[in-house]
Amino acid sequence: MVKICLHFHLLILILFLLSSCSMDTPEQIITATVPATPTQSQDGLSAEEVTTLTSLEKLDDHPFYVMHYAGNYEYPQIGSTWPEKMDFACSLFTTLGEGGDMFYGRNFDWSLSPALLLFTDPPDGYASVSMVDLEFLGIRPEDSKNFTDLPLVEKTGLLSAPSMPFDGMNEYGLTVGMAAVPGDYQEHAPYDPSKPTIGSIGIMRQILDHARNVDEAVAIFEQYNINFRGGPLIHYLIADPDGNTMLIEMYQGEMILLPNEEPWHVATNHFRCVAKGDGGCTRYHTLSERLTEVNGQLDAESALQLLSQVKQDMTQWSVVYDMTHGEIDVALGGDFTNVYTFKLNLEHP
């Protein structure tokens, strides 16, 4: 395995440490980074917007980018429109074994699209890191190969990236991800006219910015109607470093809360609130079988190996969040021989 470590967003140093190329003894490439230097406004953009866009770095020809968002951003009440996609099949799990570190693993299985790792630190919320599918910001794969070479004014679509986290972790180690489930949102999503409505992805931004633990995340969910229009019905797996995990599902007009009953939790692409056994999903079976064997105790490398066992041809990224220490491991396109590692400084309550 090649392991590439990037602490924050601007590349300044690459050190090559050579060893073997196996999953057990990885070849490691360590890259240190520092924050972008604040700059002046230009091209009709504010100084913070310029700082944000100039922080963009291309790390991989997938392509895979990293960016640090400077300053505040707006919260869309209604989520962005989902592009039409054909197939999807995501896999998520948490490892919460006693005496071990807490990890959250996730495969994002979708059609080919550029990926962005986004660091945010809003003045009225918590710092976080999240993965964003750039096609959902209108940036097509064929237009994104040399995105860093474009003028700033042609990259302004990236300024909406905070509104579209597909998974992420905040400074308290609270981590959230989602996976599609079958069904019509009009049949399953509850609606209360006294509550505001938020998009199915936008709710994840609220969680990352304002929840320190699973209980606070659930309380935020309870404040909103969730709008799934334009995209699939999804369920959410949320975890915190205290060993709590909650799977949140919208089913037949109710919000169903499914806490972990073991020192681990798993979600794929079927309703767990009505499923029997593994629900007929081989990925769910593989994940739950392995986590049962180890009683919810894995290290980061073993968590990546487990994700590799359930990857699909359409796996766009695989990510492991270390909820205890703040490290984030990312593999692109099902290629687990190259793993990028980042760091988010955690605050422990």
mmCIF file of N, CA and C in Angstrom, residues 17 25 28 46 60 62-63 75 95 101 120 129 153-154 184 207 230 242 252 258 260 263 268 276 282 312 320 323 328:
data_model
loop_
_atom_site.group_PDB
_atom_site.id
_atom_site.type_symbol
_atom_site.label_atom_id
_atom_site.label_comp_id
_atom_site.label_asym_id
_atom_site.label_seq_id
_atom_site.Cartn_x
_atom_site.Cartn_y
_atom_site.Cartn_z
ATOM 1 N N LEU A 17 9.291 7.312 2.043
ATOM 2 C CA LEU A 17 9.799 6.290 2.941
ATOM 3 C C LEU A 17 9.516 4.947 2.306
ATOM 4 N N THR A 25 2.664 -4.397 5.205
ATOM 5 C CA THR A 25 3.787 -3.512 5.436
ATOM 6 C C THR A 25 3.826 -2.482 4.318
ATOM 7 N N GLN A 28 5.173 3.990 2.433
ATOM 8 C CA GLN A 28 4.508 5.169 2.963
ATOM 9 C C GLN A 28 5.109 6.429 2.369
ATOM 10 N N SER A 46 -14.641 37.998 -2.942
ATOM 11 C CA SER A 46 -14.150 38.493 -1.663
ATOM 12 C C SER A 46 -12.797 37.865 -1.346
ATOM 13 N N ASP A 60 -4.779 13.609 -7.264
ATOM 14 C CA ASP A 60 -4.905 12.324 -7.937
ATOM 15 C C ASP A 60 -5.618 12.548 -9.266
ATOM 16 N N HIS A 62 -7.871 10.811 -10.494
ATOM 17 C CA HIS A 62 -9.251 10.275 -10.479
ATOM 18 C C HIS A 62 -10.244 11.197 -11.199
ATOM 19 N N PRO A 63 -10.351 12.505 -10.978
ATOM 20 C CA PRO A 63 -9.444 13.312 -10.171
ATOM 21 C C PRO A 63 -9.941 13.473 -8.728
ATOM 22 N N TYR A 75 -26.509 28.267 4.402
ATOM 23 C CA TYR A 75 -27.157 26.969 4.548
ATOM 24 C C TYR A 75 -28.383 26.923 3.647
ATOM 25 N N THR A 95 -16.857 0.835 13.915
ATOM 26 C CA THR A 95 -16.219 -0.108 14.831
ATOM 27 C C THR A 95 -16.078 0.581 16.180
ATOM 28 N N ASP A 101 -9.697 2.022 19.297
ATOM 29 C CA ASP A 101 -10.067 3.288 18.684
ATOM 30 C C ASP A 101 -11.369 3.122 17.897
ATOM 31 N N THR A 120 -13.715 22.650 6.475
ATOM 32 C CA THR A 120 -14.491 23.851 6.788
ATOM 33 C C THR A 120 -14.338 24.182 8.265
ATOM 34 N N VAL A 129 -14.370 17.970 8.276
ATOM 35 C CA VAL A 129 -13.846 17.544 6.987
ATOM 36 C C VAL A 129 -14.907 16.661 6.350
ATOM 37 N N VAL A 153 -12.524 32.791 -11.460
ATOM 38 C CA VAL A 153 -13.935 33.048 -11.751
ATOM 39 C C VAL A 153 -14.614 31.836 -12.386
ATOM 40 N N GLU A 154 -13.839 30.896 -12.915
ATOM 41 C CA GLU A 154 -14.412 29.687 -13.498
ATOM 42 C C GLU A 154 -14.473 28.536 -12.498
ATOM 43 N N ASP A 184 -40.271 5.320 -2.502
ATOM 44 C CA ASP A 184 -40.703 6.656 -2.886
ATOM 45 C C ASP A 184 -40.698 7.532 -1.639
ATOM 46 N N ILE A 207 -25.617 18.674 10.759
ATOM 47 C CA ILE A 207 -25.090 17.739 11.756
ATOM 48 C C ILE A 207 -23.605 18.000 11.998
ATOM 49 N N GLY A 230 -35.946 14.754 -6.178
ATOM 50 C CA GLY A 230 -34.865 14.832 -7.148
ATOM 51 C C GLY A 230 -33.778 13.807 -6.959
ATOM 52 N N ASP A 242 -17.699 8.191 21.603
ATOM 53 C CA ASP A 242 -18.086 7.550 22.859
ATOM 54 C C ASP A 242 -18.666 6.160 22.640
ATOM 55 N N GLN A 252 -42.464 4.708 5.958
ATOM 56 C CA GLN A 252 -43.920 4.797 6.061
ATOM 57 C C GLN A 252 -44.366 5.958 6.947
ATOM 58 N N LEU A 258 -32.470 3.482 14.953
ATOM 59 C CA LEU A 258 -31.932 2.141 15.185
ATOM 60 C C LEU A 258 -30.537 2.259 15.784
ATOM 61 N N ASN A 260 -27.023 1.113 17.808
ATOM 62 C CA ASN A 260 -26.220 -0.109 17.756
ATOM 63 C C ASN A 260 -26.537 -1.002 18.953
ATOM 64 N N PRO A 263 -20.979 -3.736 19.527
ATOM 65 C CA PRO A 263 -19.938 -2.703 19.427
ATOM 66 C C PRO A 263 -19.565 -2.392 17.979
ATOM 67 N N THR A 268 -26.171 -0.743 4.470
ATOM 68 C CA THR A 268 -25.918 -0.796 3.028
ATOM 69 C C THR A 268 -27.115 -0.158 2.331
ATOM 70 N N LYS A 276 -34.830 -8.793 7.627
ATOM 71 C CA LYS A 276 -34.546 -10.017 8.358
ATOM 72 C C LYS A 276 -33.127 -10.455 8.018
ATOM 73 N N THR A 282 -25.144 -9.184 0.132
ATOM 74 C CA THR A 282 -23.861 -9.846 0.408
ATOM 75 C C THR A 282 -22.871 -8.888 1.054
ATOM 76 N N GLN A 312 -17.197 -2.095 -5.147
ATOM 77 C CA GLN A 312 -17.906 -2.382 -6.393
ATOM 78 C C GLN A 312 -17.088 -1.832 -7.569
ATOM 79 N N VAL A 320 -11.983 6.025 5.608
ATOM 80 C CA VAL A 320 -12.030 5.594 7.001
ATOM 81 C C VAL A 320 -11.753 6.815 7.869
ATOM 82 N N MET A 323 -12.337 8.353 14.549
ATOM 83 C CA MET A 323 -13.082 9.253 15.423
ATOM 84 C C MET A 323 -12.360 9.534 16.728
ATOM 85 N N ILE A 328 -8.005 10.759 8.653
ATOM 86 C CA ILE A 328 -8.934 10.377 7.588
ATOM 87 C C ILE A 328 -8.134 9.712 6.483
#
